[in-house]
Amino acid sequence: MHLNQVATQPIEGQKPGTSGLRKKTKVFMGPHYLENFVQAIFDAIGGATGKTFVLGGDGRYFSHEAAQVILRMAAANGAAKVIVGQGALLSTPAASNLIRLFRTDGGIILSASHNPGGHDEDFGVKFNTPNGGPAPEAVTEAIFARTKTIQQYGILETVDADLSGPGVQRMGDMVVEVVDPVADYAALMETLFDFGAIRELFASGFRMRFDAMNAVTGPYATEVLENRLGAPKGTVVHGAPLPDFGGMHPDPNPTWAHELIAEMMQADAPDFGAASDGDGDRNMVLGRGVYVSPSDSLAVLAANAHLAPGYAGGLKGVARSMPTSAAVDRVADAMGLPKYETPTGWKFFGNLMDADRVTLCGEESFGNGSDHVREKDGLWAVLLWLNILAVRKQSVGEIMADHWNRYGRNYYSRHDYEALDASTANVIMGDLRARLDTLPGSTVEGMRISSADDFAYTDPVDGSQATGQGLRIVFDGGSRIVLRISGTGTEGATIRLYLERYVAGPEGLGEEPQKALAPVIRAAETLTGLRERSGRSEPDVVT
Ligand code: G16
């Protein structure tokens, strides 16, 4: 065993996106690629000497090799201890929990989240800070800056750590503690929800299908839903995490979780359906014959969270990302709660939670969560829904109808145009951005534009600023078009077009969303020429 200082050179393009560095797996497997980025993380946080980190990920292809490299680098950089999930597995929310629980100096999560996995697919690395949350922009910028000057990295030449079962071992002077990835997370869930009430719900014959999409949530969902809550065996499907997700694209949306959607739309479907993504932080929920949009899910959770023991005292406030619909704002207004609108990316919620300004946060991209950790949390959302269903003793469909009757309905959809030629995407965005000032007052498809801007955000806690966070065009009455380029794609550029229309009710609450949004969709095409200029006749993904 000896300590090696390896000479290297900066590698271009190691700029973290919306959530860490995501690239094709083959790129990460290239010479020094992973090592440069990991050393840049250690350097950017003032070194690893004497520090304790959490390490794990969604088990995708190359995770095992990457985990061993990171352990050997942490040891070479003087880290005191690394807490690793058995088999290098940890869901993103479970990693966040461990970082907080053991008061560590942060964690490294190996995941490209909802992107497919495999040798020819995607891999990713993200760093979470000691609060358990994704590194804020100041930290990711420092990491990126370091990748541009790096000249060497440290790595210990030694045998691999044994990650096959819980226990403590040493790698050089560093302690490697392998932990059960599920146990602490499941214990946390028991403190938040009424497991007794949910157990009774299942005992009464309530049927559920949880599609783990061959990704990391499988072991968590099996332990919590089947073992602890008594859901029948087989409730969790695709429950074994596989390096290539069994060929599934582990993104819980109607396009990629189509098996679950098909099942839930049948007449004899289970009462409740849910899916989660590669690293377990996203969720999609459904009732029999009912798809719940993520924005609506956030609003329903905010309106009903007090029914779960962990939130019985009420919420401090709520936050949503800018492209997320305003459905949760209506709940916040009715309940007299402070509300915040942030840029896309969970990292922007961290300060608000740390400052005790919000309890619940959510995004249209199938993520919601609370201040129990500092990441969004797929299984948590499913358990909160189950707790609400157990207490209200109504179906998902009844709860949604009741919600819309009370608050009105924010019809909502996102249209993704994936892997566009990057320069075409930039021209489409640039042209619209250049016209923003001239748009207010004009009329498109019979709708008058009331405002248009490029979203900018000043963090109310530390004053940090984020600009260029998405083009938004708002019409009289609150209908809205938002356009931004995804920060998680790994191929070309993905344009996300977010569409929203508010109907106060009581008439017109039961329409099919694409139909209800038709004028807004037409206005978006008129304003951007997105389909025509990208040569696409329709979006790749509709949520
Ligand atoms: C990440 C972020 C989310 C963000 C989503 C989509 O999710 O954590 O906050 O909403 O990406 O980002 P974009 O629109 O830039 O692709 P995940 O689940 O991929 O970590």
PDB file of N, CA, C and O in Angstrom, residues 456-503:
ATOM      1  N   ALA A 456     -35.046  35.624 -12.447  1.00  0.00           N
ATOM      2  CA  ALA A 456     -33.841  35.813 -11.624  1.00  0.00           C
ATOM      3  C   ALA A 456     -34.256  35.666 -10.167  1.00  0.00           C
ATOM      4  O   ALA A 456     -35.407  35.957  -9.803  1.00  0.00           O
ATOM      5  N   TYR A 457     -33.341  35.228  -9.338  1.00  0.00           N
ATOM      6  CA  TYR A 457     -33.680  34.914  -7.947  1.00  0.00           C
ATOM      7  C   TYR A 457     -32.619  35.460  -7.004  1.00  0.00           C
ATOM      8  O   TYR A 457     -31.422  35.313  -7.251  1.00  0.00           O
ATOM      9  N   THR A 458     -33.077  36.100  -5.966  1.00  0.00           N
ATOM     10  CA  THR A 458     -32.173  36.487  -4.892  1.00  0.00           C
ATOM     11  C   THR A 458     -32.554  35.675  -3.670  1.00  0.00           C
ATOM     12  O   THR A 458     -33.696  35.742  -3.207  1.00  0.00           O
ATOM     13  N   ASP A 459     -31.626  34.877  -3.179  1.00  0.00           N
ATOM     14  CA  ASP A 459     -31.899  34.033  -2.018  1.00  0.00           C
ATOM     15  C   ASP A 459     -32.203  34.929  -0.814  1.00  0.00           C
ATOM     16  O   ASP A 459     -31.378  35.773  -0.447  1.00  0.00           O
ATOM     17  N   PRO A 460     -33.392  34.760  -0.202  1.00  0.00           N
ATOM     18  CA  PRO A 460     -33.753  35.662   0.896  1.00  0.00           C
ATOM     19  C   PRO A 460     -32.917  35.433   2.153  1.00  0.00           C
ATOM     20  O   PRO A 460     -32.924  36.264   3.060  1.00  0.00           O
ATOM     21  N   VAL A 461     -32.185  34.317   2.211  1.00  0.00           N
ATOM     22  CA  VAL A 461     -31.408  34.023   3.421  1.00  0.00           C
ATOM     23  C   VAL A 461     -29.983  34.582   3.311  1.00  0.00           C
ATOM     24  O   VAL A 461     -29.523  35.304   4.194  1.00  0.00           O
ATOM     25  N   ASP A 462     -29.293  34.267   2.205  1.00  0.00           N
ATOM     26  CA  ASP A 462     -27.896  34.735   2.131  1.00  0.00           C
ATOM     27  C   ASP A 462     -27.658  35.753   1.021  1.00  0.00           C
ATOM     28  O   ASP A 462     -26.524  36.185   0.799  1.00  0.00           O
ATOM     29  N   GLY A 463     -28.719  36.133   0.315  1.00  0.00           N
ATOM     30  CA  GLY A 463     -28.591  37.187  -0.693  1.00  0.00           C
ATOM     31  C   GLY A 463     -27.923  36.749  -1.987  1.00  0.00           C
ATOM     32  O   GLY A 463     -27.718  37.561  -2.887  1.00  0.00           O
ATOM     33  N   SER A 464     -27.563  35.465  -2.115  1.00  0.00           N
ATOM     34  CA  SER A 464     -26.916  35.025  -3.350  1.00  0.00           C
ATOM     35  C   SER A 464     -27.909  35.130  -4.507  1.00  0.00           C
ATOM     36  O   SER A 464     -29.126  35.038  -4.320  1.00  0.00           O
ATOM     37  N   GLN A 465     -27.351  35.342  -5.704  1.00  0.00           N
ATOM     38  CA  GLN A 465     -28.226  35.601  -6.846  1.00  0.00           C
ATOM     39  C   GLN A 465     -28.061  34.562  -7.928  1.00  0.00           C
ATOM     40  O   GLN A 465     -26.975  34.032  -8.135  1.00  0.00           O
ATOM     41  N   ALA A 466     -29.153  34.271  -8.614  1.00  0.00           N
ATOM     42  CA  ALA A 466     -29.118  33.369  -9.766  1.00  0.00           C
ATOM     43  C   ALA A 466     -29.905  34.051 -10.880  1.00  0.00           C
ATOM     44  O   ALA A 466     -31.042  34.470 -10.665  1.00  0.00           O
ATOM     45  N   THR A 467     -29.285  34.181 -12.046  1.00  0.00           N
ATOM     46  CA  THR A 467     -29.979  34.842 -13.161  1.00  0.00           C
ATOM     47  C   THR A 467     -30.142  33.856 -14.319  1.00  0.00           C
ATOM     48  O   THR A 467     -29.557  32.773 -14.307  1.00  0.00           O
ATOM     49  N   GLY A 468     -30.942  34.259 -15.309  1.00  0.00           N
ATOM     50  CA  GLY A 468     -31.115  33.422 -16.501  1.00  0.00           C
ATOM     51  C   GLY A 468     -31.717  32.073 -16.177  1.00  0.00           C
ATOM     52  O   GLY A 468     -31.282  31.045 -16.694  1.00  0.00           O
ATOM     53  N   GLN A 469     -32.738  32.035 -15.327  1.00  0.00           N
ATOM     54  CA  GLN A 469     -33.269  30.758 -14.833  1.00  0.00           C
ATOM     55  C   GLN A 469     -34.521  30.294 -15.573  1.00  0.00           C
ATOM     56  O   GLN A 469     -35.193  29.370 -15.125  1.00  0.00           O
ATOM     57  N   GLY A 470     -34.857  30.936 -16.680  1.00  0.00           N
ATOM     58  CA  GLY A 470     -36.012  30.464 -17.450  1.00  0.00           C
ATOM     59  C   GLY A 470     -36.839  31.629 -17.962  1.00  0.00           C
ATOM     60  O   GLY A 470     -37.066  32.602 -17.249  1.00  0.00           O
ATOM     61  N   LEU A 471     -37.276  31.508 -19.221  1.00  0.00           N
ATOM     62  CA  LEU A 471     -38.074  32.578 -19.829  1.00  0.00           C
ATOM     63  C   LEU A 471     -39.524  32.343 -19.476  1.00  0.00           C
ATOM     64  O   LEU A 471     -40.042  31.247 -19.677  1.00  0.00           O
ATOM     65  N   ARG A 472     -40.192  33.365 -18.930  1.00  0.00           N
ATOM     66  CA  ARG A 472     -41.601  33.149 -18.598  1.00  0.00           C
ATOM     67  C   ARG A 472     -42.472  34.232 -19.197  1.00  0.00           C
ATOM     68  O   ARG A 472     -42.122  35.415 -19.172  1.00  0.00           O
ATOM     69  N   ILE A 473     -43.577  33.769 -19.734  1.00  0.00           N
ATOM     70  CA  ILE A 473     -44.534  34.667 -20.369  1.00  0.00           C
ATOM     71  C   ILE A 473     -45.872  34.415 -19.686  1.00  0.00           C
ATOM     72  O   ILE A 473     -46.387  33.289 -19.704  1.00  0.00           O
ATOM     73  N   VAL A 474     -46.371  35.443 -19.041  1.00  0.00           N
ATOM     74  CA  VAL A 474     -47.594  35.292 -18.249  1.00  0.00           C
ATOM     75  C   VAL A 474     -48.731  36.035 -18.944  1.00  0.00           C
ATOM     76  O   VAL A 474     -48.543  37.158 -19.426  1.00  0.00           O
ATOM     77  N   PHE A 475     -49.888  35.397 -19.014  1.00  0.00           N
ATOM     78  CA  PHE A 475     -51.067  36.006 -19.652  1.00  0.00           C
ATOM     79  C   PHE A 475     -52.035  36.501 -18.592  1.00  0.00           C
ATOM     80  O   PHE A 475     -52.016  36.037 -17.443  1.00  0.00           O
ATOM     81  N   ASP A 476     -52.917  37.406 -19.000  1.00  0.00           N
ATOM     82  CA  ASP A 476     -53.975  37.852 -18.095  1.00  0.00           C
ATOM     83  C   ASP A 476     -54.717  36.607 -17.590  1.00  0.00           C
ATOM     84  O   ASP A 476     -54.996  35.694 -18.362  1.00  0.00           O
ATOM     85  N   GLY A 477     -55.026  36.558 -16.327  1.00  0.00           N
ATOM     86  CA  GLY A 477     -55.750  35.409 -15.786  1.00  0.00           C
ATOM     87  C   GLY A 477     -54.821  34.346 -15.233  1.00  0.00           C
ATOM     88  O   GLY A 477     -55.265  33.346 -14.669  1.00  0.00           O
ATOM     89  N   GLY A 478     -53.503  34.522 -15.420  1.00  0.00           N
ATOM     90  CA  GLY A 478     -52.552  33.614 -14.771  1.00  0.00           C
ATOM     91  C   GLY A 478     -52.051  32.464 -15.635  1.00  0.00           C
ATOM     92  O   GLY A 478     -51.191  31.704 -15.208  1.00  0.00           O
ATOM     93  N   SER A 479     -52.588  32.314 -16.879  1.00  0.00           N
ATOM     94  CA  SER A 479     -52.018  31.266 -17.739  1.00  0.00           C
ATOM     95  C   SER A 479     -50.565  31.627 -18.009  1.00  0.00           C
ATOM     96  O   SER A 479     -50.187  32.801 -17.973  1.00  0.00           O
ATOM     97  N   ARG A 480     -49.746  30.605 -18.330  1.00  0.00           N
ATOM     98  CA  ARG A 480     -48.317  30.862 -18.345  1.00  0.00           C
ATOM     99  C   ARG A 480     -47.576  29.899 -19.270  1.00  0.00           C
ATOM    100  O   ARG A 480     -47.929  28.729 -19.378  1.00  0.00           O
ATOM    101  N   ILE A 481     -46.525  30.424 -19.889  1.00  0.00           N
ATOM    102  CA  ILE A 481     -45.596  29.588 -20.655  1.00  0.00           C
ATOM    103  C   ILE A 481     -44.213  29.829 -20.067  1.00  0.00           C
ATOM    104  O   ILE A 481     -43.824  30.976 -19.854  1.00  0.00           O
ATOM    105  N   VAL A 482     -43.485  28.758 -19.803  1.00  0.00           N
ATOM    106  CA  VAL A 482     -42.098  28.905 -19.342  1.00  0.00           C
ATOM    107  C   VAL A 482     -41.218  28.050 -20.249  1.00  0.00           C
ATOM    108  O   VAL A 482     -41.611  26.945 -20.642  1.00  0.00           O
ATOM    109  N   LEU A 483     -40.059  28.567 -20.575  1.00  0.00           N
ATOM    110  CA  LEU A 483     -39.115  27.817 -21.409  1.00  0.00           C
ATOM    111  C   LEU A 483     -37.746  27.829 -20.761  1.00  0.00           C
ATOM    112  O   LEU A 483     -37.269  28.893 -20.343  1.00  0.00           O
ATOM    113  N   ARG A 484     -37.124  26.658 -20.651  1.00  0.00           N
ATOM    114  CA  ARG A 484     -35.726  26.657 -20.203  1.00  0.00           C
ATOM    115  C   ARG A 484     -35.017  25.447 -20.781  1.00  0.00           C
ATOM    116  O   ARG A 484     -35.647  24.498 -21.243  1.00  0.00           O
ATOM    117  N   ILE A 485     -33.688  25.517 -20.742  1.00  0.00           N
ATOM    118  CA  ILE A 485     -32.891  24.382 -21.207  1.00  0.00           C
ATOM    119  C   ILE A 485     -32.534  23.541 -19.994  1.00  0.00           C
ATOM    120  O   ILE A 485     -32.086  24.066 -18.969  1.00  0.00           O
ATOM    121  N   SER A 486     -32.752  22.241 -20.098  1.00  0.00           N
ATOM    122  CA  SER A 486     -32.474  21.337 -18.986  1.00  0.00           C
ATOM    123  C   SER A 486     -30.999  21.374 -18.599  1.00  0.00           C
ATOM    124  O   SER A 486     -30.124  21.475 -19.461  1.00  0.00           O
ATOM    125  N   GLY A 487     -30.759  21.262 -17.294  1.00  0.00           N
ATOM    126  CA  GLY A 487     -29.384  21.200 -16.803  1.00  0.00           C
ATOM    127  C   GLY A 487     -28.993  19.803 -16.373  1.00  0.00           C
ATOM    128  O   GLY A 487     -28.006  19.632 -15.664  1.00  0.00           O
ATOM    129  N   THR A 488     -29.766  18.795 -16.796  1.00  0.00           N
ATOM    130  CA  THR A 488     -29.415  17.420 -16.406  1.00  0.00           C
ATOM    131  C   THR A 488     -29.192  16.511 -17.612  1.00  0.00           C
ATOM    132  O   THR A 488     -28.818  15.368 -17.448  1.00  0.00           O
ATOM    133  N   GLY A 489     -29.447  17.008 -18.808  1.00  0.00           N
ATOM    134  CA  GLY A 489     -29.282  16.158 -19.995  1.00  0.00           C
ATOM    135  C   GLY A 489     -27.804  15.929 -20.289  1.00  0.00           C
ATOM    136  O   GLY A 489     -26.936  16.674 -19.819  1.00  0.00           O
ATOM    137  N   THR A 490     -27.513  14.874 -21.054  1.00  0.00           N
ATOM    138  CA  THR A 490     -26.111  14.605 -21.380  1.00  0.00           C
ATOM    139  C   THR A 490     -25.881  14.602 -22.891  1.00  0.00           C
ATOM    140  O   THR A 490     -24.788  14.347 -23.355  1.00  0.00           O
ATOM    141  N   GLU A 491     -26.937  14.877 -23.666  1.00  0.00           N
ATOM    142  CA  GLU A 491     -26.807  14.820 -25.117  1.00  0.00           C
ATOM    143  C   GLU A 491     -27.448  16.042 -25.741  1.00  0.00           C
ATOM    144  O   GLU A 491     -28.640  16.287 -25.532  1.00  0.00           O
ATOM    145  N   GLY A 492     -26.689  16.850 -26.495  1.00  0.00           N
ATOM    146  CA  GLY A 492     -27.253  18.037 -27.121  1.00  0.00           C
ATOM    147  C   GLY A 492     -27.913  18.919 -26.074  1.00  0.00           C
ATOM    148  O   GLY A 492     -27.405  19.086 -24.965  1.00  0.00           O
ATOM    149  N   ALA A 493     -29.075  19.487 -26.425  1.00  0.00           N
ATOM    150  CA  ALA A 493     -29.804  20.326 -25.461  1.00  0.00           C
ATOM    151  C   ALA A 493     -31.261  19.888 -25.434  1.00  0.00           C
ATOM    152  O   ALA A 493     -31.843  19.572 -26.463  1.00  0.00           O
ATOM    153  N   THR A 494     -31.821  19.850 -24.242  1.00  0.00           N
ATOM    154  CA  THR A 494     -33.243  19.525 -24.087  1.00  0.00           C
ATOM    155  C   THR A 494     -33.981  20.798 -23.713  1.00  0.00           C
ATOM    156  O   THR A 494     -33.647  21.431 -22.700  1.00  0.00           O
ATOM    157  N   ILE A 495     -34.949  21.178 -24.544  1.00  0.00           N
ATOM    158  CA  ILE A 495     -35.780  22.343 -24.187  1.00  0.00           C
ATOM    159  C   ILE A 495     -37.011  21.841 -23.453  1.00  0.00           C
ATOM    160  O   ILE A 495     -37.701  20.921 -23.912  1.00  0.00           O
ATOM    161  N   ARG A 496     -37.250  22.424 -22.289  1.00  0.00           N
ATOM    162  CA  ARG A 496     -38.465  22.100 -21.546  1.00  0.00           C
ATOM    163  C   ARG A 496     -39.432  23.270 -21.713  1.00  0.00           C
ATOM    164  O   ARG A 496     -39.071  24.425 -21.453  1.00  0.00           O
ATOM    165  N   LEU A 497     -40.636  22.930 -22.145  1.00  0.00           N
ATOM    166  CA  LEU A 497     -41.702  23.920 -22.311  1.00  0.00           C
ATOM    167  C   LEU A 497     -42.764  23.607 -21.260  1.00  0.00           C
ATOM    168  O   LEU A 497     -43.343  22.520 -21.262  1.00  0.00           O
ATOM    169  N   TYR A 498     -42.965  24.544 -20.334  1.00  0.00           N
ATOM    170  CA  TYR A 498     -43.908  24.336 -19.230  1.00  0.00           C
ATOM    171  C   TYR A 498     -45.172  25.140 -19.521  1.00  0.00           C
ATOM    172  O   TYR A 498     -45.095  26.325 -19.858  1.00  0.00           O
ATOM    173  N   LEU A 499     -46.328  24.513 -19.372  1.00  0.00           N
ATOM    174  CA  LEU A 499     -47.598  25.125 -19.766  1.00  0.00           C
ATOM    175  C   LEU A 499     -48.577  25.083 -18.604  1.00  0.00           C
ATOM    176  O   LEU A 499     -48.711  24.043 -17.943  1.00  0.00           O
ATOM    177  N   GLU A 500     -49.254  26.205 -18.379  1.00  0.00           N
ATOM    178  CA  GLU A 500     -50.164  26.248 -17.220  1.00  0.00           C
ATOM    179  C   GLU A 500     -51.377  27.116 -17.524  1.00  0.00           C
ATOM    180  O   GLU A 500     -51.261  28.151 -18.185  1.00  0.00           O
ATOM    181  N   ARG A 501     -52.529  26.663 -17.049  1.00  0.00           N
ATOM    182  CA  ARG A 501     -53.759  27.479 -17.183  1.00  0.00           C
ATOM    183  C   ARG A 501     -54.627  27.271 -15.958  1.00  0.00           C
ATOM    184  O   ARG A 501     -54.876  26.132 -15.548  1.00  0.00           O
ATOM    185  N   TYR A 502     -55.081  28.356 -15.368  1.00  0.00           N
ATOM    186  CA  TYR A 502     -55.883  28.248 -14.142  1.00  0.00           C
ATOM    187  C   TYR A 502     -57.372  28.351 -14.447  1.00  0.00           C
ATOM    188  O   TYR A 502     -57.798  29.233 -15.200  1.00  0.00           O
ATOM    189  N   VAL A 503     -58.135  27.425 -13.879  1.00  0.00           N
ATOM    190  CA  VAL A 503     -59.597  27.466 -13.986  1.00  0.00           C
ATOM    191  C   VAL A 503     -60.149  27.486 -12.565  1.00  0.00           C
ATOM    192  O   VAL A 503     -59.874  26.574 -11.767  1.00  0.00           O
TER     193      VAL A 503
END
